[in-house]
Short mmCIF file of C-alpha atoms in Angstrom, two decimals:
data_model
loop_
_atom_site.label_atom_id
_atom_site.label_comp_id
_atom_site.label_asym_id
_atom_site.label_seq_id
_atom_site.Cartn_x
_atom_site.Cartn_y
_atom_site.Cartn_z
CA MET A 6 18.34 -2.50 -13.64
CA LEU A 7 17.11 -2.61 -10.16
CA LEU A 8 13.93 -1.56 -8.52
CA LEU A 9 13.96 0.09 -4.83
CA SER A 10 10.31 -0.35 -3.03
CA LEU A 11 9.24 1.86 0.10
CA GLU A 12 6.25 0.84 2.11
CA THR A 13 5.27 2.65 4.98
CA SER A 14 1.79 3.45 4.92
CA SER A 15 1.27 1.19 7.70
CA PRO A 16 3.10 -0.02 11.48
CA VAL A 17 4.94 -2.31 9.41
CA CYS A 18 7.83 -0.61 7.41
CA SER A 19 9.40 -2.76 4.85
CA VAL A 20 11.72 -2.57 1.59
CA ALA A 21 12.06 -4.61 -1.35
CA LEU A 22 13.72 -5.19 -4.32
CA HIS A 23 13.68 -6.33 -7.77
CA ARG A 24 15.13 -6.77 -10.99
CA LEU A 25 13.39 -4.70 -13.52
CA GLU A 26 14.02 -7.03 -16.43
CA ASP A 27 11.86 -10.27 -15.05
CA GLY A 28 10.65 -8.36 -12.20
CA SER A 29 12.27 -10.95 -10.03
CA LEU A 30 12.65 -10.60 -6.51
CA ILE A 31 16.23 -10.20 -4.99
CA GLY A 32 15.65 -9.33 -1.38
CA GLN A 33 13.51 -7.58 1.08
CA SER A 34 13.47 -6.67 4.30
CA GLU A 35 10.68 -5.95 7.36
CA LEU A 36 10.06 -4.16 10.80
CA ARG A 37 7.16 -4.56 12.63
CA LEU A 38 8.30 -2.71 15.76
CA ASP A 39 4.93 0.57 15.60
CA LYS A 40 6.26 3.94 14.87
CA SER A 41 9.80 3.29 13.75
CA HIS A 42 10.10 4.63 10.20
CA SER A 43 11.65 7.34 11.15
CA THR A 44 14.23 6.09 12.33
CA HIS A 45 14.78 2.19 10.65
CA LEU A 46 13.75 2.74 7.23
CA THR A 47 17.18 4.05 6.10
CA VAL A 48 19.07 1.41 7.94
CA LEU A 49 16.59 -1.10 6.10
CA ILE A 50 17.18 0.37 2.84
CA GLU A 51 20.91 0.01 3.74
CA GLN A 52 21.67 -3.45 5.16
CA LEU A 53 19.06 -4.56 2.02
CA LEU A 54 21.62 -3.18 -0.64
CA ALA A 55 24.49 -4.51 1.66
CA ASN A 56 23.29 -8.11 2.17
CA THR A 57 22.19 -8.69 -1.46
CA GLY A 58 25.37 -7.25 -2.93
CA HIS A 59 24.54 -4.23 -4.03
CA ALA A 60 24.42 0.06 -3.38
CA LEU A 61 22.68 3.12 -4.20
CA ALA A 62 24.11 3.41 -7.37
CA ASP A 63 22.45 0.06 -8.69
CA LEU A 64 19.09 1.64 -8.93
CA ALA A 65 17.27 2.47 -12.21
CA ALA A 66 14.61 4.10 -10.09
CA VAL A 67 12.41 3.80 -6.19
CA ALA A 68 8.89 3.27 -5.94
CA VAL A 69 6.49 4.33 -3.34
CA SER A 70 3.23 3.32 -1.66
CA ASP A 71 1.48 5.96 -2.28
CA GLY A 72 -1.14 5.10 0.24
CA PRO A 73 -4.13 5.43 1.93
CA GLY A 74 -3.10 4.80 4.83
CA SER A 75 -0.69 6.70 7.43
CA TYR A 76 -0.77 10.45 7.30
CA THR A 77 3.02 10.66 9.23
CA GLY A 78 4.11 6.93 8.14
CA LEU A 79 3.37 8.28 4.34
CA ARG A 80 5.23 11.29 4.43
CA ILE A 81 8.21 9.80 5.77
CA GLY A 82 8.28 7.43 2.86
CA GLY A 83 7.47 9.70 0.68
CA ALA A 84 10.55 12.06 1.59
CA ALA A 85 13.16 8.85 1.53
CA ALA A 86 11.59 7.85 -2.23
CA LYS A 87 11.71 11.72 -3.16
CA GLY A 88 15.36 12.55 -2.08
CA LEU A 89 16.92 8.99 -3.66
CA CYS A 90 15.55 9.96 -6.86
CA PHE A 91 16.87 13.87 -6.51
CA ALA A 92 20.11 12.20 -5.31
CA LEU A 93 20.58 9.15 -8.36
CA ASP A 94 18.69 11.60 -10.99
CA ILE A 95 16.42 8.58 -11.21
CA PRO A 96 12.32 7.92 -11.70
CA LEU A 97 9.81 7.93 -8.66
CA VAL A 98 6.94 5.37 -9.36
CA ALA A 99 3.98 5.82 -6.69
CA VAL A 100 1.93 2.42 -6.00
CA SER A 101 -1.56 2.59 -4.64
CA THR A 102 -1.16 0.66 -1.34
CA LEU A 103 -4.78 -0.73 -1.02
CA GLN A 104 -4.10 -1.93 -4.92
CA ALA A 105 -0.87 -3.72 -3.71
CA LEU A 106 -2.65 -4.78 -0.93
CA ALA A 107 -5.08 -6.74 -3.05
CA THR A 108 -2.59 -7.89 -5.35
CA GLN A 109 -0.52 -9.41 -2.27
CA VAL A 110 -3.55 -10.80 -1.45
CA ALA A 111 -4.79 -12.42 -5.14
CA VAL A 112 -1.96 -14.43 -6.04
CA GLY A 113 -2.30 -16.30 -2.49
CA THR A 114 -5.95 -17.06 -3.22
CA ALA A 115 -7.06 -20.40 -4.90
CA ARG A 116 -9.30 -19.61 -7.33
CA PRO A 117 -8.95 -15.93 -7.72
CA GLU A 118 -11.34 -15.38 -10.02
CA SER A 119 -14.29 -16.63 -7.77
CA TRP A 120 -13.72 -13.28 -5.72
CA LEU A 121 -13.34 -9.22 -5.28
CA TYR A 122 -11.19 -8.09 -3.07
CA CYS A 123 -11.41 -5.36 -0.54
CA PRO A 124 -8.54 -4.16 1.19
CA MET A 125 -9.45 -2.27 4.56
CA LEU A 126 -7.35 0.08 6.21
CA ASP A 127 -8.42 1.51 9.38
CA ALA A 128 -9.18 5.29 9.28
CA ARG A 129 -10.29 4.92 13.07
CA ARG A 130 -13.72 4.68 14.86
CA THR A 131 -15.73 3.20 12.68
CA GLU A 132 -14.42 4.74 9.56
CA VAL A 133 -11.34 2.82 7.00
CA TYR A 134 -9.65 2.99 3.84
CA ALA A 135 -11.77 1.00 1.14
CA ALA A 136 -10.88 0.18 -2.48
CA LEU A 137 -12.52 -3.23 -4.16
CA TYR A 138 -10.62 -4.93 -6.99
CA THR A 139 -10.86 -7.84 -9.71
CA HIS A 140 -7.88 -10.60 -9.10
CA THR A 141 -6.45 -9.32 -12.52
CA GLY A 142 -5.88 -5.83 -10.73
CA GLN A 143 -9.19 -3.38 -12.59
CA GLU A 144 -10.88 -1.30 -10.31
CA VAL A 145 -14.54 -1.56 -9.36
CA LEU A 146 -14.46 0.70 -6.34
CA ALA A 147 -12.13 3.24 -6.22
CA PRO A 148 -10.36 3.91 -3.10
CA THR A 149 -12.48 5.66 -0.87
CA PRO A 150 -13.62 6.20 3.22
CA LEU A 151 -16.53 3.61 4.27
CA LEU A 152 -18.33 4.72 7.33
CA LEU A 153 -19.21 1.08 8.57
CA ASP A 154 -22.22 -0.38 9.72
CA ALA A 155 -24.02 -3.94 8.79
CA ASP A 156 -25.31 -2.73 5.08
CA THR A 157 -21.55 -1.69 3.92
CA LEU A 158 -20.83 -2.96 0.53
CA ALA A 159 -25.01 -4.62 0.30
CA GLU A 160 -25.37 -4.23 -3.16
CA GLN A 161 -21.35 -5.39 -3.65
CA LEU A 162 -22.20 -8.44 -1.15
CA ALA A 163 -26.04 -9.28 -3.14
CA HIS A 164 -23.78 -10.41 -5.71
CA HIS A 165 -20.15 -11.42 -5.82
CA SER A 166 -18.13 -13.06 -2.87
CA VAL A 167 -15.63 -10.43 -1.82
CA LEU A 168 -12.37 -11.38 0.00
CA PHE A 169 -11.64 -8.78 3.24
CA PHE A 170 -8.43 -7.78 4.93
CA GLY A 171 -6.19 -5.92 6.37
CA HIS A 172 -6.23 -4.42 9.75
CA GLY A 173 -9.46 -2.15 9.30
CA ALA A 174 -10.64 -5.83 8.00
CA ALA A 175 -11.65 -6.94 11.87
CA LYS A 176 -13.94 -3.30 12.68
CA PHE A 177 -16.28 -4.68 9.69
CA GLN A 178 -16.16 -8.17 10.56
CA ALA A 179 -17.67 -7.46 14.17
CA LEU A 180 -20.39 -5.31 12.32
CA LEU A 181 -21.68 -7.25 9.32
CA GLY A 182 -21.34 -10.87 11.11
CA GLU A 183 -22.01 -14.34 8.98
CA HIS A 184 -22.75 -13.45 5.51
CA ALA A 185 -22.21 -15.99 2.59
CA ASN A 186 -20.35 -13.86 0.05
CA ALA A 187 -17.98 -12.37 2.90
CA GLY A 188 -14.77 -13.62 3.63
CA PHE A 189 -11.95 -12.43 6.09
CA LEU A 190 -8.09 -12.70 6.43
CA ALA A 191 -6.99 -11.96 8.95
CA GLY A 192 -3.21 -10.78 9.68
CA ILE A 193 -2.54 -9.12 5.67
CA GLU A 194 -0.28 -6.10 6.22
CA PRO A 195 0.93 -4.08 3.08
CA SER A 196 4.22 -5.07 1.79
CA ALA A 197 7.25 -3.61 -0.71
CA ILE A 198 7.46 -7.09 -2.71
CA SER A 199 3.22 -6.16 -3.67
CA VAL A 200 4.38 -2.82 -4.46
CA GLY A 201 7.52 -3.51 -6.14
CA GLN A 202 6.11 -5.90 -8.51
CA LEU A 203 2.91 -3.44 -9.56
CA ALA A 204 6.23 -0.91 -9.83
CA VAL A 205 8.04 -3.09 -12.30
CA ALA A 206 5.16 -2.72 -14.68
CA ALA A 207 4.53 0.87 -14.38
CA TYR A 208 8.43 1.83 -14.83
CA TYR A 209 7.43 0.17 -19.08
CA ARG A 210 4.54 2.27 -19.12
CA GLN A 211 6.61 5.28 -18.11
CA GLU A 212 4.39 6.12 -15.38
CA PHE A 213 6.23 8.26 -13.24
CA GLN A 214 6.03 11.06 -11.23
CA ASP A 215 7.18 14.63 -11.19
CA VAL A 216 9.69 13.85 -8.19
CA ALA A 217 9.39 18.07 -7.33
CA TYR A 218 6.04 18.44 -6.54
CA TYR A 219 4.62 14.30 -5.39
CA GLU A 220 2.46 13.96 -2.79
CA PRO A 221 1.35 11.05 -1.26
CA PHE A 222 -1.88 10.17 -1.67
CA TYR A 223 -3.91 11.00 1.25
CA LEU A 224 -7.73 10.48 0.76
CA LYS A 225 -8.54 12.34 3.45
CA GLU A 226 -7.42 15.53 4.30
CA VAL A 227 -5.65 15.62 8.10
CA TYR A 228 -6.57 17.50 10.77
CA THR A 229 -3.71 18.94 13.18
CA THR A 230 -4.61 21.01 16.31
CA THR A 231 -2.88 23.80 17.36
CA PRO A 232 -1.92 23.09 21.29
CA LYS A 233 -3.78 25.58 23.94
CA ALA A 234 -1.31 28.36 24.72
CA LYS A 235 0.13 27.65 29.00
#
């Protein structure tokens, strides 16, 4: 039984294939090309299946990065996941983008129990989408929009060592400056691999979405404007 995972919340379009029996990674593919998700996601899925010798009929579930993140990217990933689940009559698993990102970093960190993990995704201007997790994935601060200044998360930093990462962390580093309890990692992007790792466990807990009514977790309302009449 196979699990296909999709990550489209960031400029990186990523897909991964895991074996549900043991959670092992079979293969993954990604494309680091901004605004390419709508035209390349299905191609990446087809190529991944072909390269690993599998077909859509082999899928037992689809997992999708649930957000927060890029509104357009999340819509594309959600629509693709729902389409596959409808067509194949298989369950849909939604995984928090921030929790998956924290898991991705924690598993590669020496002495992971020494840190709290704070993924930050850019939400424009001085705002980020952020959360705090322990190395085991326990939620310390639920996903929230944060307005950044030098005192952001001051209470947590006073009592814990916190590792910051994600494409919004650089903005906070510039405001915070040097801090004994803060560490920053550059170049960390969401990956379908960590989405799949969390989704395997969620599959066996039967934490499935209603495919007909599923919507990504945008965290904030999306504001749209109407073009001016000419």
